[in-house]
């Protein structure tokens, strides 16, 4: 299923990533099954899917860590893996566990990468500063915590001033300020023309900062479009408590609301998207008829629920 | 390729474990080589006096008891000729003083064995550590050239071994010659040339070991497994050779003796054959060829594995 186009239509030239019929099998298990995927140039594109959907395999194939059995890939207009050495200097990537020499300092680990890539030392300093890593640059990599290690890996990717940034699961941290900082950096990069492809198993992780998204499951594309459009496809579950649930059901059904279940005093309603105006409309419709809501909860569906729903509608 | 080499050279400088291994090997070589070089020193007066004392004691013992010993032997069924116990001679109790040839041979053999082992372990740790830590995957994420990466690491390890080898064996050659001159030990021209060849071969053996160790880690992707592989070979090789499990083939597969012959000159490999102790002569030249072939095969296998197997 494919809906919408790039969130950056003005900047759209050829897509940053085009994947067609990509297939990767590990013995009898098919990790990626004829996947078609397009990542627009510029903006942030989220690759979503539950655990085991094939996201990491797709990203590993894109950067040449894994070779597919079938399919074609174009990265920044170059065929890969054939022209991978030509295109990789323009691509920054963090795929899998951040791995650096544990007894070597952060700075020296980055120096070694920079020497290999022919990157100026100035770029290392800028990237360290951008990710607030200057203070730990002389510490051995093994002494760092998980979140700092992820930032070091991101720093290595950003040193290249990439045109395409590929991130396998954005850095997770308990510190919301740090999450916000990294999202700001990625948003800023995207605004300046970098195409960011980020994978996640949670749609809520990318809601609000990714522009477009693809959902994959069992190695196949389920849906692709703007995040807003995909969110719209998700039916949120609104549970309300009222004195006369049967009457409330009649009123809401007349106004095209879909009722999922009802007890004497409780009604569960399906609301497409996460539009607060819809919940406000429910309150207003019932109040007009003299029914006042004494309790209301909204539940977002999981990514798995969304995939199941979209797969069913696609099959239908 | 040049950038990859520069990056690996920088990385090697940052890996303390490699330098610790080199330092330990140099220390061990220093201690053991000092002993073998000192064997060229003329005996001291104290050693001479002790040797004289031992000789006199043994002579007195012989004079007092040799008739009894001979009689006991004849009583056990021996002939007078068989049972004759010769008198001890002063020469037999002279303190040991090795000549230049022996001293250089033993020194280079010890140093080559120790440096070879150290270089193998250093090579295995340099590459294995990158796999275990995940740094190899990070590197390949940014530099997709797997073969360039492999060749670069092998070259850097080879160059390190060459540098350390030149330092060690050059140092040993100078020390041996200075010591020989200081103690008045004659150094024939052909013996110096032989020592120089031994030093060059020992240096090359270190290079082969380092590259083989690094290649073993590219194949196994685990430092411990690469080192374990070498240890298993040493143990298995001893068993095969000692009990002659593979008559005819065993000497060719015994790379340790082959290397020994290459560095130290013709060697004799002893083994049991149906209850009889036999010896086979191992010439120097095949040893060098055997090590070169092993290194080339290991490098080819490492390149193939890197090409075929995706990083973790």
Coordinates of C-alpha atoms in Angstrom, one line a residue:
Chain A
X1 CA 0.0 0.0 0.0
X2 CA 1.4 3.4 -0.9
X3 CA -0.2 6.7 0.2
X4 CA 1.0 10.3 -0.2
X5 CA 4.4 11.6 -1.4
X6 CA 7.4 13.3 0.1
X7 CA 6.9 15.9 2.8
X8 CA 9.5 17.9 1.0
X9 CA 8.0 18.2 -2.5
X10 CA 10.0 21.3 -3.3
X11 CA 13.3 19.5 -2.7
X12 CA 12.3 16.3 -4.3
X13 CA 14.7 15.2 -7.1
X14 CA 15.5 11.5 -7.4
X15 CA 14.8 9.6 -4.1
X16 CA 17.6 9.1 -1.7
X17 CA 16.9 5.3 -1.5
X18 CA 15.1 3.1 -3.9
X19 CA 14.7 -0.6 -3.2
X20 CA 13.0 -3.0 -5.5
X21 CA 12.2 -6.6 -5.0
X22 CA 14.8 -7.0 -2.2
X23 CA 15.0 -10.5 -0.9
X24 CA 17.3 -11.9 1.8
X25 CA 17.1 -15.4 3.2
X26 CA 19.0 -16.9 6.1
X27 CA 18.7 -20.6 5.4
X28 CA 15.0 -21.5 5.5
X29 CA 14.0 -18.1 7.1
X30 CA 13.1 -15.2 4.8
X31 CA 14.1 -12.0 6.5
X32 CA 13.3 -9.7 3.6
X33 CA 10.7 -10.8 1.1
X34 CA 10.6 -8.9 -2.2
X35 CA 10.6 -5.5 -0.5
X36 CA 9.9 -2.3 -2.4
X37 CA 10.8 0.9 -0.6
X38 CA 11.4 4.5 -1.6
X39 CA 13.0 7.0 0.8
X40 CA 12.5 10.6 -0.5
X41 CA 15.4 13.0 -0.7
X42 CA 15.4 15.4 2.3
X43 CA 13.4 15.0 5.4
X44 CA 13.1 12.2 7.9
X45 CA 11.8 8.9 6.8
X46 CA 10.9 6.3 9.4
X47 CA 11.2 2.6 8.7
X48 CA 8.7 1.0 11.1
X49 CA 7.9 -2.6 11.9
X50 CA 7.7 -4.9 14.9
X51 CA 10.7 -6.8 16.2
X52 CA 11.8 -9.3 13.5
X53 CA 10.1 -7.5 10.7
X54 CA 13.4 -7.2 8.8
X55 CA 14.3 -3.6 9.5
X56 CA 17.9 -4.1 10.6
X57 CA 18.5 -6.6 7.7
X58 CA 17.3 -3.9 5.2
X59 CA 19.6 -1.3 6.7
X60 CA 22.5 -3.7 6.8
X61 CA 21.9 -4.5 3.1
X62 CA 21.8 -0.8 2.3
X63 CA 25.3 -0.2 3.8
X64 CA 26.8 -3.4 2.4
X65 CA 27.1 -5.3 5.7
X66 CA 24.8 -8.0 4.3
X67 CA 24.4 -9.1 0.7
X68 CA 20.9 -9.8 -0.6
X69 CA 19.9 -12.8 -2.8
X70 CA 17.8 -10.7 -5.1
X71 CA 16.6 -7.1 -5.7
X72 CA 18.1 -3.8 -6.8
X73 CA 19.1 -0.9 -4.6
X74 CA 19.9 2.7 -5.5
X75 CA 21.5 4.9 -2.9
X76 CA 21.8 8.6 -3.8
X77 CA 21.5 7.7 -7.4
X78 CA 24.2 5.0 -7.3
X79 CA 23.6 1.2 -7.8
X80 CA 24.7 -0.7 -4.7
X81 CA 26.5 -2.9 -3.8
X82 CA 28.3 -2.3 -7.1
X83 CA 29.1 1.3 -6.4
X84 CA 29.1 1.1 -2.7
X85 CA 32.7 2.4 -2.3
X86 CA 31.7 5.4 -4.3
X87 CA 28.5 6.2 -2.5
X88 CA 29.5 5.4 1.2
X89 CA 31.6 8.5 1.7
X90 CA 28.2 10.4 1.3
X91 CA 26.3 8.1 3.7
X92 CA 26.5 8.1 7.5
X93 CA 25.1 5.0 9.3
X94 CA 24.6 3.5 12.7
X95 CA 23.5 0.0 12.3
X96 CA 23.3 -2.5 15.2
X97 CA 25.3 -2.3 18.4
X98 CA 27.8 0.6 18.5
X99 CA 31.2 -1.1 18.2
X100 CA 34.5 0.6 18.9
X101 CA 37.8 -0.5 20.3
X102 CA 37.0 -0.7 24.0
X103 CA 40.4 0.2 25.5
X104 CA 41.0 3.1 23.1
X105 CA 39.6 6.6 23.8
X106 CA 36.6 8.0 22.0
X107 CA 38.8 10.5 20.3
X108 CA 41.3 8.0 19.0
X109 CA 38.6 5.7 17.8
X110 CA 37.1 8.6 15.8
X111 CA 40.6 9.6 14.6
X112 CA 41.2 6.2 13.2
X113 CA 37.9 6.3 11.3
X114 CA 38.6 9.8 10.1
X115 CA 42.0 8.9 8.8
X116 CA 40.5 6.0 6.9
X117 CA 37.9 8.3 5.4
X118 CA 40.2 11.3 4.8
X119 CA 38.1 13.5 7.1
X120 CA 39.6 16.7 8.5
X121 CA 40.1 16.8 12.3
X122 CA 37.9 19.8 12.4
X123 CA 34.9 17.7 11.5
X124 CA 35.6 15.4 14.5
X125 CA 35.6 18.4 16.8
X126 CA 32.4 19.8 15.3
X127 CA 30.6 16.4 15.6
X128 CA 31.8 15.8 19.2
X129 CA 30.6 19.3 20.1
X130 CA 27.3 18.9 18.3
X131 CA 26.5 15.7 20.3
X132 CA 27.9 17.0 23.6
X133 CA 30.7 14.5 23.7
X134 CA 33.7 16.8 24.0
X135 CA 33.8 16.1 27.8
X136 CA 34.2 12.3 27.3
X137 CA 36.4 12.3 24.2
X138 CA 39.5 11.2 26.1
X139 CA 37.8 8.4 28.0
X140 CA 38.1 4.8 26.9
X141 CA 35.1 3.6 25.0
X142 CA 34.5 0.7 27.4
X143 CA 33.9 3.2 30.3
X144 CA 30.9 4.8 28.6
X145 CA 27.2 4.0 29.2
X146 CA 24.9 2.6 26.5
X147 CA 23.4 6.0 25.5
X148 CA 26.8 7.7 25.3
X149 CA 28.1 4.9 23.1
X150 CA 25.1 5.4 20.8
X151 CA 26.0 9.1 20.6
X152 CA 29.6 8.2 19.7
X153 CA 28.4 6.0 16.9
X154 CA 26.1 8.8 15.7
X155 CA 29.1 11.2 16.0
X156 CA 31.1 8.9 13.7
X157 CA 28.3 9.0 11.2
X158 CA 27.9 12.8 11.4
X159 CA 31.7 13.4 10.9
X160 CA 31.1 12.5 7.2
X161 CA 28.6 15.3 6.8
X162 CA 26.4 12.8 5.1
X163 CA 23.8 13.4 2.4
X164 CA 22.0 10.3 3.7
X165 CA 21.9 9.3 7.4
X166 CA 20.8 5.8 8.2
X167 CA 20.0 5.0 11.9
X168 CA 18.9 1.6 13.2
X169 CA 16.7 2.5 16.1
X170 CA 17.3 6.1 17.4
X171 CA 19.3 6.4 20.6
X172 CA 17.1 5.4 23.5
X173 CA 17.6 7.0 26.8
X174 CA 15.8 7.6 30.1
X175 CA 16.7 11.3 29.7
X176 CA 13.9 13.1 27.8
X177 CA 16.0 16.2 27.3
X178 CA 18.7 14.1 25.5
X179 CA 16.1 12.5 23.3
X180 CA 14.8 15.9 22.4
X181 CA 18.3 17.1 21.6
X182 CA 19.0 14.3 19.3
X183 CA 15.7 14.7 17.6
X184 CA 16.4 18.4 17.2
X185 CA 19.8 17.6 15.6
X186 CA 18.2 15.1 13.2
X187 CA 15.4 17.6 12.3
X188 CA 18.0 20.3 11.7
X189 CA 20.0 18.0 9.4
X190 CA 16.9 17.1 7.5
X191 CA 15.9 20.7 7.2
X192 CA 19.3 21.4 5.7
X193 CA 18.8 18.7 3.0
X194 CA 20.1 15.5 4.6
X195 CA 17.9 12.6 4.0
X196 CA 17.4 10.7 7.3
X197 CA 16.3 7.1 7.4
X198 CA 15.5 5.9 10.9
X199 CA 14.1 2.5 11.9
X200 CA 12.0 2.0 14.9
X201 CA 9.6 -0.6 16.3
X202 CA 7.4 2.1 17.9
X203 CA 5.3 4.4 15.8
X204 CA 5.1 6.9 18.7
X205 CA 8.9 7.3 18.6
X206 CA 8.7 8.9 15.3
X207 CA 5.4 10.6 15.5
X208 CA 5.8 14.4 15.5
X209 CA 9.4 14.5 14.0
X210 CA 9.4 12.1 11.0
X211 CA 7.9 13.3 7.8
X212 CA 7.3 10.1 5.9
X213 CA 7.3 6.5 7.0
X214 CA 7.2 2.9 5.7
X215 CA 5.8 0.1 7.7
X216 CA 7.2 -3.3 7.0
X217 CA 6.3 -6.7 8.4
X218 CA 7.7 -10.1 7.6
X219 CA 10.1 -8.4 5.2
X220 CA 7.4 -6.9 3.1
X221 CA 6.1 -3.4 2.7
X222 CA 2.7 -2.9 4.4
X223 CA 2.3 0.9 3.9
X224 CA 4.3 3.9 2.9
X225 CA 3.4 7.6 3.1
X226 CA 3.5 10.6 5.3
X227 CA 3.4 9.9 9.0
X228 CA 0.2 12.0 9.3
X229 CA -1.5 9.8 6.8
X230 CA -0.3 6.6 8.5
X231 CA -1.5 7.9 11.8
X232 CA -4.9 8.6 10.2
X233 CA -5.0 5.0 9.3
X234 CA -4.8 4.0 12.9
X235 CA -8.1 3.7 14.8
X236 CA -7.7 4.9 18.4
X237 CA -10.0 3.4 21.0
X238 CA -11.9 5.9 23.1
X239 CA -13.7 4.5 26.2
X240 CA -16.3 6.8 27.8
X241 CA -18.4 6.4 31.0
X242 CA -22.0 7.6 30.8
X243 CA -25.2 7.0 32.8
X244 CA -27.1 5.6 29.8
X245 CA -24.7 3.9 27.4
X246 CA -27.4 2.4 25.2
X247 CA -28.7 5.9 24.4
X248 CA -25.3 7.2 23.9
X249 CA -24.6 4.4 21.4
X250 CA -27.7 5.3 19.3
X251 CA -26.7 9.0 19.2
X252 CA -23.1 8.3 18.2
X253 CA -24.0 5.7 15.6
X254 CA -26.3 8.2 14.0
X255 CA -23.3 10.4 13.6
X256 CA -21.2 7.7 11.9
X257 CA -19.1 6.7 14.9
X258 CA -18.2 3.0 15.1
X259 CA -19.0 1.4 18.4
X260 CA -16.7 -1.5 19.4
X261 CA -18.5 -2.6 22.6
X262 CA -21.0 -1.5 25.2
X263 CA -21.9 -2.2 28.8
X264 CA -24.6 -0.5 30.8
X265 CA -22.5 2.5 31.7
X266 CA -19.5 2.2 29.4
X267 CA -19.0 2.6 25.6
X268 CA -15.9 1.8 23.6
X269 CA -15.7 3.8 20.3
X270 CA -13.2 3.6 17.4
X271 CA -11.9 7.0 16.3
X272 CA -9.7 7.2 13.2
X273 CA -6.4 9.0 13.7
X274 CA -5.5 10.9 16.8
X275 CA -7.6 13.9 16.1
X276 CA -8.6 15.6 19.4
X277 CA -11.5 17.3 17.5
X278 CA -13.2 13.9 17.2
X279 CA -13.2 13.3 21.0
X280 CA -14.4 16.8 21.5
X281 CA -17.3 16.1 19.0
X282 CA -18.3 13.0 21.0
X283 CA -18.5 15.1 24.2
X284 CA -20.5 17.8 22.5
X285 CA -22.9 15.4 20.7
X286 CA -23.8 13.6 24.0
X287 CA -24.0 16.8 26.0
X288 CA -26.5 18.3 23.6
X289 CA -28.7 15.3 24.3
X290 CA -28.3 15.7 28.1
X291 CA -25.8 12.9 28.5
X292 CA -22.7 13.9 30.4
X293 CA -19.4 11.9 30.2
X294 CA -18.0 11.3 33.7
X295 CA -14.9 9.4 32.5
X296 CA -13.0 9.3 29.2
X297 CA -9.8 7.4 28.2
X298 CA -8.0 7.2 24.9
X299 CA -5.9 4.2 23.9
X300 CA -3.5 4.2 21.0
X301 CA -3.2 1.0 19.1
X302 CA 0.1 -0.8 19.0
X303 CA 2.2 -0.9 15.8
X304 CA 1.3 -4.6 15.6
X305 CA -2.5 -3.7 15.7
X306 CA -2.0 -1.2 13.0
X307 CA -0.1 -3.7 10.8
X308 CA -2.8 -6.3 11.3
X309 CA -5.5 -3.8 10.3
X310 CA -3.6 -2.4 7.3
X311 CA -2.8 -6.0 6.1
X312 CA -6.4 -6.9 6.3
X313 CA -7.6 -3.8 4.5
X314 CA -4.9 -4.4 1.9
X315 CA -6.0 -8.0 1.4
X316 CA -9.6 -6.9 1.1
Chain B
X1 CA 44.4 1.6 0.4
X2 CA 46.9 4.1 1.7
X3 CA 44.2 5.7 3.9
X4 CA 43.3 2.2 5.3
X5 CA 47.0 1.6 6.0
X6 CA 47.4 4.9 7.8
X7 CA 44.3 4.2 9.9
X8 CA 45.5 0.7 10.8
X9 CA 48.9 2.0 11.7
X10 CA 47.3 4.6 14.0
X11 CA 45.1 1.9 15.5
X12 CA 48.1 -0.3 16.1
X13 CA 49.8 2.5 18.0
X14 CA 46.7 2.9 20.2
X15 CA 46.4 -0.8 21.1
X16 CA 48.4 -1.2 24.3
X17 CA 47.9 -5.0 24.3
X18 CA 50.1 -5.4 21.2
X19 CA 52.9 -3.4 22.8
X20 CA 52.6 -5.3 26.1
X21 CA 53.0 -8.6 24.1
X22 CA 56.0 -7.2 22.3
X23 CA 57.6 -5.9 25.6
X24 CA 57.1 -9.3 27.3
X25 CA 58.6 -11.1 24.3
X26 CA 61.6 -8.7 24.2
X27 CA 62.1 -9.2 28.0
X28 CA 62.1 -13.0 27.7
X29 CA 64.4 -12.9 24.6
X30 CA 66.7 -10.5 26.5
X31 CA 66.9 -12.8 29.5
X32 CA 67.4 -16.1 27.6
X33 CA 69.7 -14.6 24.9
X34 CA 71.9 -13.1 27.7
X35 CA 72.4 -16.6 29.0
X36 CA 73.4 -18.1 25.6
X37 CA 75.7 -15.2 24.8
X38 CA 77.4 -15.5 28.2
X39 CA 78.2 -19.1 27.3
X40 CA 80.9 -17.8 25.0
X41 CA 82.7 -16.1 27.9
X42 CA 85.9 -17.7 29.0
X43 CA 85.7 -19.5 32.3
X44 CA 86.5 -17.4 35.4
X45 CA 89.1 -18.4 37.9
X46 CA 86.5 -19.5 40.4
X47 CA 84.9 -21.8 37.7
X48 CA 88.3 -23.2 36.8
X49 CA 89.1 -23.8 40.5
X50 CA 85.7 -25.5 41.0
X51 CA 86.3 -27.7 37.9
X52 CA 89.7 -28.7 39.1
X53 CA 88.2 -29.5 42.5
X54 CA 85.5 -31.6 40.9
X55 CA 88.0 -33.4 38.8
X56 CA 90.2 -34.3 41.8
X57 CA 87.3 -35.5 43.8
X58 CA 86.1 -37.8 40.9
X59 CA 89.7 -39.0 40.3
X60 CA 90.1 -39.9 44.0
X61 CA 86.8 -41.7 43.9
X62 CA 87.8 -43.6 40.8
X63 CA 91.2 -44.6 42.3
X64 CA 89.5 -45.9 45.5
X65 CA 86.6 -47.7 43.9
X66 CA 87.0 -48.5 40.2
X67 CA 88.3 -52.0 40.9
X68 CA 85.2 -52.8 42.9
X69 CA 82.9 -51.4 40.2
X70 CA 84.7 -53.5 37.5
X71 CA 84.5 -56.6 39.7
X72 CA 80.8 -56.2 40.3
X73 CA 80.2 -55.8 36.6
X74 CA 82.3 -59.0 35.8
X75 CA 80.3 -60.8 38.5
X76 CA 77.1 -59.8 36.7
X77 CA 78.4 -61.6 33.5
X78 CA 80.3 -58.8 31.7
X79 CA 83.7 -59.3 30.1
X80 CA 86.8 -57.4 31.4
X81 CA 86.8 -55.2 28.4
X82 CA 83.1 -54.3 28.7
X83 CA 83.5 -53.6 32.4
X84 CA 86.6 -51.4 32.3
X85 CA 85.9 -48.0 33.9
X86 CA 88.2 -45.4 32.4
X87 CA 89.8 -42.8 34.6
X88 CA 88.3 -39.3 34.6
X89 CA 90.2 -36.8 32.5
X90 CA 90.7 -33.1 33.3
X91 CA 89.1 -32.2 29.9
X92 CA 85.8 -33.8 30.9
X93 CA 85.5 -31.4 33.8
X94 CA 86.5 -28.2 32.1
X95 CA 83.8 -25.4 32.4
X96 CA 81.6 -25.2 29.3
X97 CA 82.5 -22.4 26.8
X98 CA 80.6 -22.4 23.5
X99 CA 82.0 -21.1 20.3
X100 CA 80.5 -18.3 18.2
X101 CA 78.7 -20.7 15.9
X102 CA 76.9 -22.6 18.8
X103 CA 76.1 -19.4 20.7
X104 CA 74.6 -17.6 17.7
X105 CA 72.6 -20.7 16.7
X106 CA 71.1 -21.2 20.1
X107 CA 70.5 -17.4 20.6
X108 CA 68.6 -17.1 17.2
X109 CA 66.6 -20.3 17.8
X110 CA 65.4 -19.1 21.2
X111 CA 64.6 -15.6 20.0
X112 CA 62.9 -16.8 16.8
X113 CA 60.7 -19.2 18.8
X114 CA 59.7 -16.6 21.3
X115 CA 59.2 -13.8 18.8
X116 CA 57.3 -16.1 16.5
X117 CA 54.8 -16.9 19.3
X118 CA 54.5 -13.3 20.4
X119 CA 53.9 -12.1 16.8
X120 CA 51.2 -14.7 16.2
X121 CA 49.4 -13.7 19.4
X122 CA 49.8 -10.0 18.6
X123 CA 48.4 -10.5 15.1
X124 CA 45.5 -12.6 16.4
X125 CA 44.7 -10.0 19.1
X126 CA 44.9 -7.1 16.7
X127 CA 42.4 -8.5 14.3
X128 CA 40.3 -10.6 16.8
X129 CA 39.8 -7.6 19.1
X130 CA 38.2 -5.7 16.2
X131 CA 35.7 -8.5 15.6
X132 CA 34.9 -9.1 19.2
X133 CA 34.3 -5.4 20.0
X134 CA 32.2 -4.8 16.9
X135 CA 34.7 -2.2 15.7
X136 CA 35.1 -4.2 12.5
X137 CA 31.4 -3.8 11.7
X138 CA 31.6 -0.1 12.5
X139 CA 34.6 0.2 10.2
X140 CA 32.9 -1.7 7.4
X141 CA 29.7 0.4 7.8
X142 CA 31.9 3.4 6.9
X143 CA 34.4 1.7 4.6
X144 CA 32.7 -0.9 2.5
X145 CA 35.9 -2.4 1.1
X146 CA 36.3 -5.7 2.9
X147 CA 39.4 -6.8 1.0
X148 CA 41.1 -3.5 1.4
X149 CA 40.5 -3.7 5.1
X150 CA 41.8 -7.3 5.3
X151 CA 44.9 -6.6 3.3
X152 CA 45.6 -3.4 5.2
X153 CA 45.5 -5.1 8.6
X154 CA 47.7 -8.0 7.4
X155 CA 50.3 -5.6 5.9
X156 CA 50.4 -3.5 9.1
X157 CA 50.9 -6.6 11.2
X158 CA 53.6 -7.8 8.8
X159 CA 55.4 -4.4 9.0
X160 CA 55.2 -4.4 12.8
X161 CA 56.8 -7.9 12.9
X162 CA 59.4 -6.8 10.4
X163 CA 60.3 -3.8 12.5
X164 CA 60.4 -5.8 15.8
X165 CA 62.4 -8.5 14.1
X166 CA 65.0 -6.2 12.7
X167 CA 65.3 -4.6 16.1
X168 CA 65.6 -7.9 18.0
X169 CA 67.8 -9.9 15.6
X170 CA 69.9 -6.9 14.6
X171 CA 70.5 -6.2 18.3
X172 CA 71.3 -9.8 19.0
X173 CA 73.8 -10.0 16.1
X174 CA 75.6 -6.9 17.3
X175 CA 75.6 -8.2 20.9
X176 CA 77.0 -11.6 19.8
X177 CA 79.8 -10.0 17.8
X178 CA 80.7 -7.5 20.4
X179 CA 80.7 -10.2 23.1
X180 CA 82.8 -12.5 20.9
X181 CA 85.3 -9.7 20.3
X182 CA 85.4 -8.7 24.0
X183 CA 86.1 -12.4 25.1
X184 CA 88.5 -13.1 22.3
X185 CA 86.2 -15.8 20.7
X186 CA 87.2 -16.2 17.1
X187 CA 84.5 -15.3 14.5
X188 CA 85.2 -16.9 11.1
X189 CA 83.9 -14.9 8.1
X190 CA 81.6 -17.7 7.0
X191 CA 80.2 -18.0 10.5
X192 CA 79.3 -14.3 10.6
X193 CA 77.6 -14.7 7.2
X194 CA 75.7 -17.8 8.5
X195 CA 74.5 -15.8 11.6
X196 CA 73.4 -12.9 9.4
X197 CA 71.3 -15.3 7.2
X198 CA 69.9 -16.9 10.4
X199 CA 68.9 -13.4 11.7
X200 CA 67.2 -12.5 8.4
X201 CA 65.3 -15.8 8.3
X202 CA 64.3 -15.4 12.0
X203 CA 63.0 -12.0 11.2
X204 CA 61.0 -13.4 8.2
X205 CA 59.6 -16.1 10.5
X206 CA 58.3 -13.4 12.8
X207 CA 56.6 -11.7 9.8
X208 CA 55.1 -15.0 8.7
X209 CA 53.8 -15.7 12.3
X210 CA 52.3 -12.2 12.7
X211 CA 50.5 -12.4 9.3
X212 CA 49.4 -16.0 10.0
X213 CA 48.0 -15.0 13.5
X214 CA 46.1 -12.1 12.0
X215 CA 44.8 -14.3 9.2
X216 CA 43.7 -16.9 11.7
X217 CA 41.6 -14.3 13.5
X218 CA 40.0 -13.1 10.2
X219 CA 39.0 -16.8 9.6
X220 CA 37.8 -17.6 13.2
X221 CA 36.7 -14.0 14.1
X222 CA 37.7 -14.8 17.7
X223 CA 41.1 -14.1 19.3
X224 CA 40.8 -17.1 21.7
X225 CA 39.9 -19.4 18.8
X226 CA 42.8 -18.2 16.7
X227 CA 45.3 -18.7 19.5
X228 CA 43.6 -22.0 20.5
X229 CA 44.0 -23.2 16.9
X230 CA 47.8 -22.6 17.1
X231 CA 48.0 -24.3 20.5
X232 CA 46.0 -27.3 19.2
X233 CA 48.4 -27.6 16.2
X234 CA 51.5 -27.6 18.5
X235 CA 50.1 -30.3 20.7
X236 CA 48.7 -32.4 17.8
X237 CA 51.9 -32.0 15.9
X238 CA 54.0 -33.3 18.8
X239 CA 51.8 -36.3 19.1
X240 CA 51.8 -37.1 15.4
X241 CA 55.6 -36.7 15.1
X242 CA 56.5 -38.5 18.4
X243 CA 54.4 -41.5 17.7
X244 CA 55.0 -41.5 13.9
X245 CA 51.2 -41.6 13.1
X246 CA 51.9 -40.4 9.6
X247 CA 55.2 -41.9 8.4
X248 CA 56.7 -39.8 5.7
X249 CA 54.3 -37.0 5.9
X250 CA 54.8 -36.0 9.5
X251 CA 58.2 -34.2 9.0
X252 CA 56.8 -32.1 6.2
X253 CA 53.8 -31.0 8.4
X254 CA 56.0 -30.3 11.4
X255 CA 56.4 -26.6 10.9
X256 CA 58.1 -26.1 14.2
X257 CA 61.0 -28.3 13.3
X258 CA 60.9 -26.9 9.8
X259 CA 61.2 -23.4 11.1
X260 CA 64.0 -24.6 13.5
X261 CA 66.0 -26.0 10.6
X262 CA 65.4 -22.9 8.5
X263 CA 66.8 -20.5 11.2
X264 CA 69.4 -22.8 12.9
X265 CA 70.5 -25.1 10.1
X266 CA 70.1 -28.8 9.4
X267 CA 68.1 -30.4 12.2
X268 CA 67.3 -34.0 13.1
X269 CA 63.8 -34.9 14.0
X270 CA 63.6 -37.9 16.3
X271 CA 60.6 -40.3 16.5
X272 CA 59.5 -43.7 17.5
X273 CA 59.0 -46.3 14.8
X274 CA 57.7 -49.7 16.0
X275 CA 59.7 -49.5 19.2
X276 CA 62.9 -48.2 17.5
X277 CA 64.1 -44.6 18.0
X278 CA 64.8 -43.2 14.5
X279 CA 65.9 -39.8 13.2
X280 CA 65.1 -38.0 10.0
X281 CA 67.2 -35.1 8.6
X282 CA 65.3 -31.8 8.1
X283 CA 67.1 -29.5 5.7
X284 CA 66.9 -25.7 6.0
X285 CA 65.4 -24.7 2.6
X286 CA 62.1 -26.6 2.8
X287 CA 61.4 -25.0 6.2
X288 CA 61.3 -21.5 4.6
X289 CA 59.1 -22.8 1.8
X290 CA 56.7 -24.5 4.2
X291 CA 56.3 -21.3 6.3
X292 CA 55.8 -19.2 3.1
X293 CA 53.2 -21.6 1.8
X294 CA 51.4 -21.7 5.2
X295 CA 51.3 -17.9 5.2
X296 CA 50.0 -17.6 1.7
X297 CA 47.3 -20.2 2.3
X298 CA 46.2 -18.5 5.5
X299 CA 46.0 -15.1 3.8
X300 CA 44.0 -16.6 0.9
X301 CA 41.6 -18.2 3.3
X302 CA 41.2 -15.0 5.3
X303 CA 40.5 -13.0 2.1
X304 CA 38.0 -15.6 1.0
X305 CA 36.2 -15.6 4.3
X306 CA 36.0 -11.9 4.4
X307 CA 34.5 -11.8 0.9
X308 CA 32.0 -14.6 1.6
X309 CA 31.0 -14.0 5.2
X310 CA 29.1 -10.9 6.3
X311 CA 30.2 -9.2 9.5
X312 CA 28.1 -9.8 12.6

